[in-house]
mmCIF file with all atom_site columns, C-alpha atoms in Angstrom:
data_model
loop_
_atom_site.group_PDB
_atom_site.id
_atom_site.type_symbol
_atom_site.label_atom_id
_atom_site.label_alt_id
_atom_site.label_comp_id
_atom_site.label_asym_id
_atom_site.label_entity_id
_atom_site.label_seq_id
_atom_site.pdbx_PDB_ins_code
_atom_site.Cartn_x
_atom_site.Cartn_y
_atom_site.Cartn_z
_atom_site.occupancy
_atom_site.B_iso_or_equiv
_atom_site.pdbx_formal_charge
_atom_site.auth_seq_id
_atom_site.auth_comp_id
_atom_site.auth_asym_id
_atom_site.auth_atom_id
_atom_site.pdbx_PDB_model_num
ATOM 1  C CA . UNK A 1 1  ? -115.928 -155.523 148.314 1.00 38.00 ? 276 UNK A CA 1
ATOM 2  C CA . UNK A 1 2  ? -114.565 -152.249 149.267 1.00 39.00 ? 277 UNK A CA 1
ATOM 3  C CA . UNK A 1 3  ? -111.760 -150.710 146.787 1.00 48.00 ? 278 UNK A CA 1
ATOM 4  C CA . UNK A 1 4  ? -108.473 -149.820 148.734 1.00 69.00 ? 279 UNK A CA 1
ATOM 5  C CA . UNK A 1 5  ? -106.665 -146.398 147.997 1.00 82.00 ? 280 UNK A CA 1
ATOM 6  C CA . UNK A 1 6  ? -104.249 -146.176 145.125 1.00 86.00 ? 281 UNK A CA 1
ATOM 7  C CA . UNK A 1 7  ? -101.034 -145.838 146.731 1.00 91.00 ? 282 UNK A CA 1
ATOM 8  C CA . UNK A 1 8  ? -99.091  -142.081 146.144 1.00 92.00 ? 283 UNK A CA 1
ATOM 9  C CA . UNK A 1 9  ? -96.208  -144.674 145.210 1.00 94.00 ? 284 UNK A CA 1
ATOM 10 C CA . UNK A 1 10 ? -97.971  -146.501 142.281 1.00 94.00 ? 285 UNK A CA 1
ATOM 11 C CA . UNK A 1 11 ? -99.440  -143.082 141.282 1.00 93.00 ? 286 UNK A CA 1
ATOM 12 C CA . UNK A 1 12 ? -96.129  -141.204 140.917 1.00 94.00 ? 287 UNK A CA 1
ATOM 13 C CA . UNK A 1 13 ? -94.376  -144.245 138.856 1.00 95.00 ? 288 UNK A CA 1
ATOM 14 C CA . UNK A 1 14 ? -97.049  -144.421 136.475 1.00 95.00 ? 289 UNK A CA 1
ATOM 15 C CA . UNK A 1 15 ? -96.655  -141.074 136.065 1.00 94.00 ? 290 UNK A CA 1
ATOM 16 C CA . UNK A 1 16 ? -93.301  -140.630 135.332 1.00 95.00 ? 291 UNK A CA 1
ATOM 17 C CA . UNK A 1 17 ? -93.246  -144.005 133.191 1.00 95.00 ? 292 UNK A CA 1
ATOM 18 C CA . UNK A 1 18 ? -95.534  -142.315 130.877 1.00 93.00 ? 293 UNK A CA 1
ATOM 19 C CA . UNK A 1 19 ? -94.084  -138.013 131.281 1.00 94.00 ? 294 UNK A CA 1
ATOM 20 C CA . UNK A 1 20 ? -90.083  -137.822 130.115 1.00 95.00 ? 295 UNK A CA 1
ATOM 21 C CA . UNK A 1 21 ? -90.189  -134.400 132.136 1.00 95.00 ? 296 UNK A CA 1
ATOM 22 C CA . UNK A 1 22 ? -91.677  -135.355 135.409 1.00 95.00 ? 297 UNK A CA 1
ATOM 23 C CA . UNK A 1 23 ? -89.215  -138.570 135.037 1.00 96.00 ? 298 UNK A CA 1
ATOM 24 C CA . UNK A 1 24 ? -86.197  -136.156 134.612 1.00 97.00 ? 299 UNK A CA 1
ATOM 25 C CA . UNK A 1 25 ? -87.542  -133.935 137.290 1.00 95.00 ? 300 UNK A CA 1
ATOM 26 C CA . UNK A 1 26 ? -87.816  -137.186 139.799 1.00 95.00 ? 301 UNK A CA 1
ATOM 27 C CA . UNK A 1 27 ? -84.534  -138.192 138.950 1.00 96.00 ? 302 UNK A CA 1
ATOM 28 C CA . UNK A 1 28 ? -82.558  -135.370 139.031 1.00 96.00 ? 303 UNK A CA 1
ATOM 29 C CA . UNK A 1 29 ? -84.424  -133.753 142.495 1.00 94.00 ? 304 UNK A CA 1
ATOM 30 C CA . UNK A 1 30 ? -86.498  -136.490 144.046 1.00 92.00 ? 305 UNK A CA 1
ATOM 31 C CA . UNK A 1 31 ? -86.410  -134.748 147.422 1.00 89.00 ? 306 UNK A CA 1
ATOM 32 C CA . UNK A 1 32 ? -87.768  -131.768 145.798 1.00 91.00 ? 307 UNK A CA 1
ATOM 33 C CA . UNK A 1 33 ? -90.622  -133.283 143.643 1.00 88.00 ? 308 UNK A CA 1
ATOM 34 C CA . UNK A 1 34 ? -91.570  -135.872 146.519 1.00 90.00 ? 309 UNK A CA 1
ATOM 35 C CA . UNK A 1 35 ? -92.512  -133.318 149.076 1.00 88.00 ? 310 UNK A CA 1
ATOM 36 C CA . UNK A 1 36 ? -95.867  -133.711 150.485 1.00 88.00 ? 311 UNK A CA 1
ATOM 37 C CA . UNK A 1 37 ? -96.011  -137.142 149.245 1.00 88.00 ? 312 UNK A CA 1
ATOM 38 C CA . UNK A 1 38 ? -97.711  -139.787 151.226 1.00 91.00 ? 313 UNK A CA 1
ATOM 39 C CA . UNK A 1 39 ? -94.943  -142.493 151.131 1.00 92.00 ? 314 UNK A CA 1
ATOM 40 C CA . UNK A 1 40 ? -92.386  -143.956 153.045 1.00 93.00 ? 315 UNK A CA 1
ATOM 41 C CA . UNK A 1 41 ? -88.741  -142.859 154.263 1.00 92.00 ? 316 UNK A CA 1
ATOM 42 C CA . UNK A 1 42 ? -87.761  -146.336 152.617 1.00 93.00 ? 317 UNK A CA 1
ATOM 43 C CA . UNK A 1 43 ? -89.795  -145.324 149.157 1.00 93.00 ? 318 UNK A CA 1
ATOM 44 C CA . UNK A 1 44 ? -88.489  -141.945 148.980 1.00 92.00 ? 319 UNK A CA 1
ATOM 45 C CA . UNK A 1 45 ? -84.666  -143.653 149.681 1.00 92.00 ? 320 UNK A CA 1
ATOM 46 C CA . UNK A 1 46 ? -85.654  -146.292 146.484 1.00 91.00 ? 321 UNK A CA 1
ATOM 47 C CA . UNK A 1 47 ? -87.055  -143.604 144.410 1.00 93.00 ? 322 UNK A CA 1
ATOM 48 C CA . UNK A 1 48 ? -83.917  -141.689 144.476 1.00 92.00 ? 323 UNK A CA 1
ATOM 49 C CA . UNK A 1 49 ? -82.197  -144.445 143.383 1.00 94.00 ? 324 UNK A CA 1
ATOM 50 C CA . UNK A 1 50 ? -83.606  -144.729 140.419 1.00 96.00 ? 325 UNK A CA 1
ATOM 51 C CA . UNK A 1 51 ? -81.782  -144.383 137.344 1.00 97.00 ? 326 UNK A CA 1
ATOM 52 C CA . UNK A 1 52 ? -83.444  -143.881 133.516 1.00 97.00 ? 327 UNK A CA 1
ATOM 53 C CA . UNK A 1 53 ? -82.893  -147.387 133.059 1.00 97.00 ? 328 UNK A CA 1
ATOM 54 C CA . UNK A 1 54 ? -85.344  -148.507 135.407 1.00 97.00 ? 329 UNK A CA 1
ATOM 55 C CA . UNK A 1 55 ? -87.888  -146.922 133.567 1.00 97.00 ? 330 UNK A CA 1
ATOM 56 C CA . UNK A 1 56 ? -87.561  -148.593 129.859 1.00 97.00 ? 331 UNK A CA 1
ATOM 57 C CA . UNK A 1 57 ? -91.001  -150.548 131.071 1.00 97.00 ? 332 UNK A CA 1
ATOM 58 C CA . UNK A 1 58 ? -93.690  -151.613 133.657 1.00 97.00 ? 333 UNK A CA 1
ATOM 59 C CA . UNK A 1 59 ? -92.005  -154.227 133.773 1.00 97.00 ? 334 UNK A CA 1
ATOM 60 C CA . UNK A 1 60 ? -88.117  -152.850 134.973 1.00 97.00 ? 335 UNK A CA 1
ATOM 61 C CA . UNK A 1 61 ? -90.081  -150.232 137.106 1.00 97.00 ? 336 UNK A CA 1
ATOM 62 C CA . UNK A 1 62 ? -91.584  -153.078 139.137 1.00 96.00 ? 337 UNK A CA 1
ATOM 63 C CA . UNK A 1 63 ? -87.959  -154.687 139.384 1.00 96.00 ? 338 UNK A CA 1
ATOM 64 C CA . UNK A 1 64 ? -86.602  -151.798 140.696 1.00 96.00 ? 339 UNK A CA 1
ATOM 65 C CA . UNK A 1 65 ? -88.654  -150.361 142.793 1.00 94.00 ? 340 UNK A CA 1
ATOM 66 C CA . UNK A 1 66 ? -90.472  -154.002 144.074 1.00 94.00 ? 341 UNK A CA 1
ATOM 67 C CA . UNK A 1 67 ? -93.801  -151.925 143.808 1.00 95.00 ? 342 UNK A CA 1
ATOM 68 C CA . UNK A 1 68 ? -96.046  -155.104 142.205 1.00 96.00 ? 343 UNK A CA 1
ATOM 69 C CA . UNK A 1 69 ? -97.272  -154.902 138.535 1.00 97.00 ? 344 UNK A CA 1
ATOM 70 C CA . UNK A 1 70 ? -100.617 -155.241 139.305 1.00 96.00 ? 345 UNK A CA 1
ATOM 71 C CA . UNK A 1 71 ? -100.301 -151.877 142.079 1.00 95.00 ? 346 UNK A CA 1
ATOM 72 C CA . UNK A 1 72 ? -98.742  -150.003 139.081 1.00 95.00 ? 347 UNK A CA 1
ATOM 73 C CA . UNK A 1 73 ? -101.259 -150.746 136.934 1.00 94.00 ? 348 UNK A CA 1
ATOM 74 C CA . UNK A 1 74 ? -104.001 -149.337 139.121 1.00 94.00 ? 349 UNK A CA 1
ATOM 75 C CA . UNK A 1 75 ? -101.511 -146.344 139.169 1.00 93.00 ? 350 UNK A CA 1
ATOM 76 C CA . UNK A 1 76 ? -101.903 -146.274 135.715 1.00 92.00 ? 351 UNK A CA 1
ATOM 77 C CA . UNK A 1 77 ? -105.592 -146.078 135.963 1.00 91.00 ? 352 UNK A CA 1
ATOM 78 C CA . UNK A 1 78 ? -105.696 -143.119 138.480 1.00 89.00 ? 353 UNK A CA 1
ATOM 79 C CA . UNK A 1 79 ? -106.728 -140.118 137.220 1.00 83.00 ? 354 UNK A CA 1
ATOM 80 C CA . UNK A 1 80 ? -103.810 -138.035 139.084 1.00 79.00 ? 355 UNK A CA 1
ATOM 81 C CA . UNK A 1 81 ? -101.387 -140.087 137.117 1.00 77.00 ? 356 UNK A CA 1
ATOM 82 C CA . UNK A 1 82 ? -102.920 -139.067 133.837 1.00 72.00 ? 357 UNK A CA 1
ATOM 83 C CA . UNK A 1 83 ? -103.923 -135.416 134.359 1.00 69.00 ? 358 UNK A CA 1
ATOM 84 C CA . UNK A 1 84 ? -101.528 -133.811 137.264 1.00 75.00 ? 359 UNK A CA 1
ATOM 85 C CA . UNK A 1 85 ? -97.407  -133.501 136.817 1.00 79.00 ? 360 UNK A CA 1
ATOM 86 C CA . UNK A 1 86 ? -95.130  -133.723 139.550 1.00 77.00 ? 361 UNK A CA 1
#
């Protein structure tokens, strides 16, 4: 069975769950920090209206942003979520 790509999306969320700065940074400029990005006019709109809330856990990330767990958690697995800020 062929593994499908990680989506930018789930990469950037587990990111920022896990790095207060790169969180603050997407929160306070997310046009800036999503540039280049391979997501959607639609995603960029619901990542900028995020609020620190929305990231107390996988689980009120997933709420808010209707990415599903299991996508986030493959996120979470990416290297580029572990290794690379935004």
């Amino acid at each position: 069975m062929a593994s499908s790509r990680t989506s930018d999306l789930a990469i950037i969320l587990a990111h920022t769950l896990q790095c207060e700065g790169c969180r603050r940074r997407l929160l306070q400029e997310p046009d800036r920090v999503l540039v280049g990005r391979k997501i959607t006019a639609t995603q960029r709109a619901d990542l900028a209206q995020l609020s620190e809330e929305d990231f107390a856990n996988a689980e009120t990330l997933t709420a808010a942003t209707g990415v599903p767990m299991a996508e986030l958690l493959e996120g979470f697995e990416h290297p580029r979520a572990r290794l690379r800020h935004l």
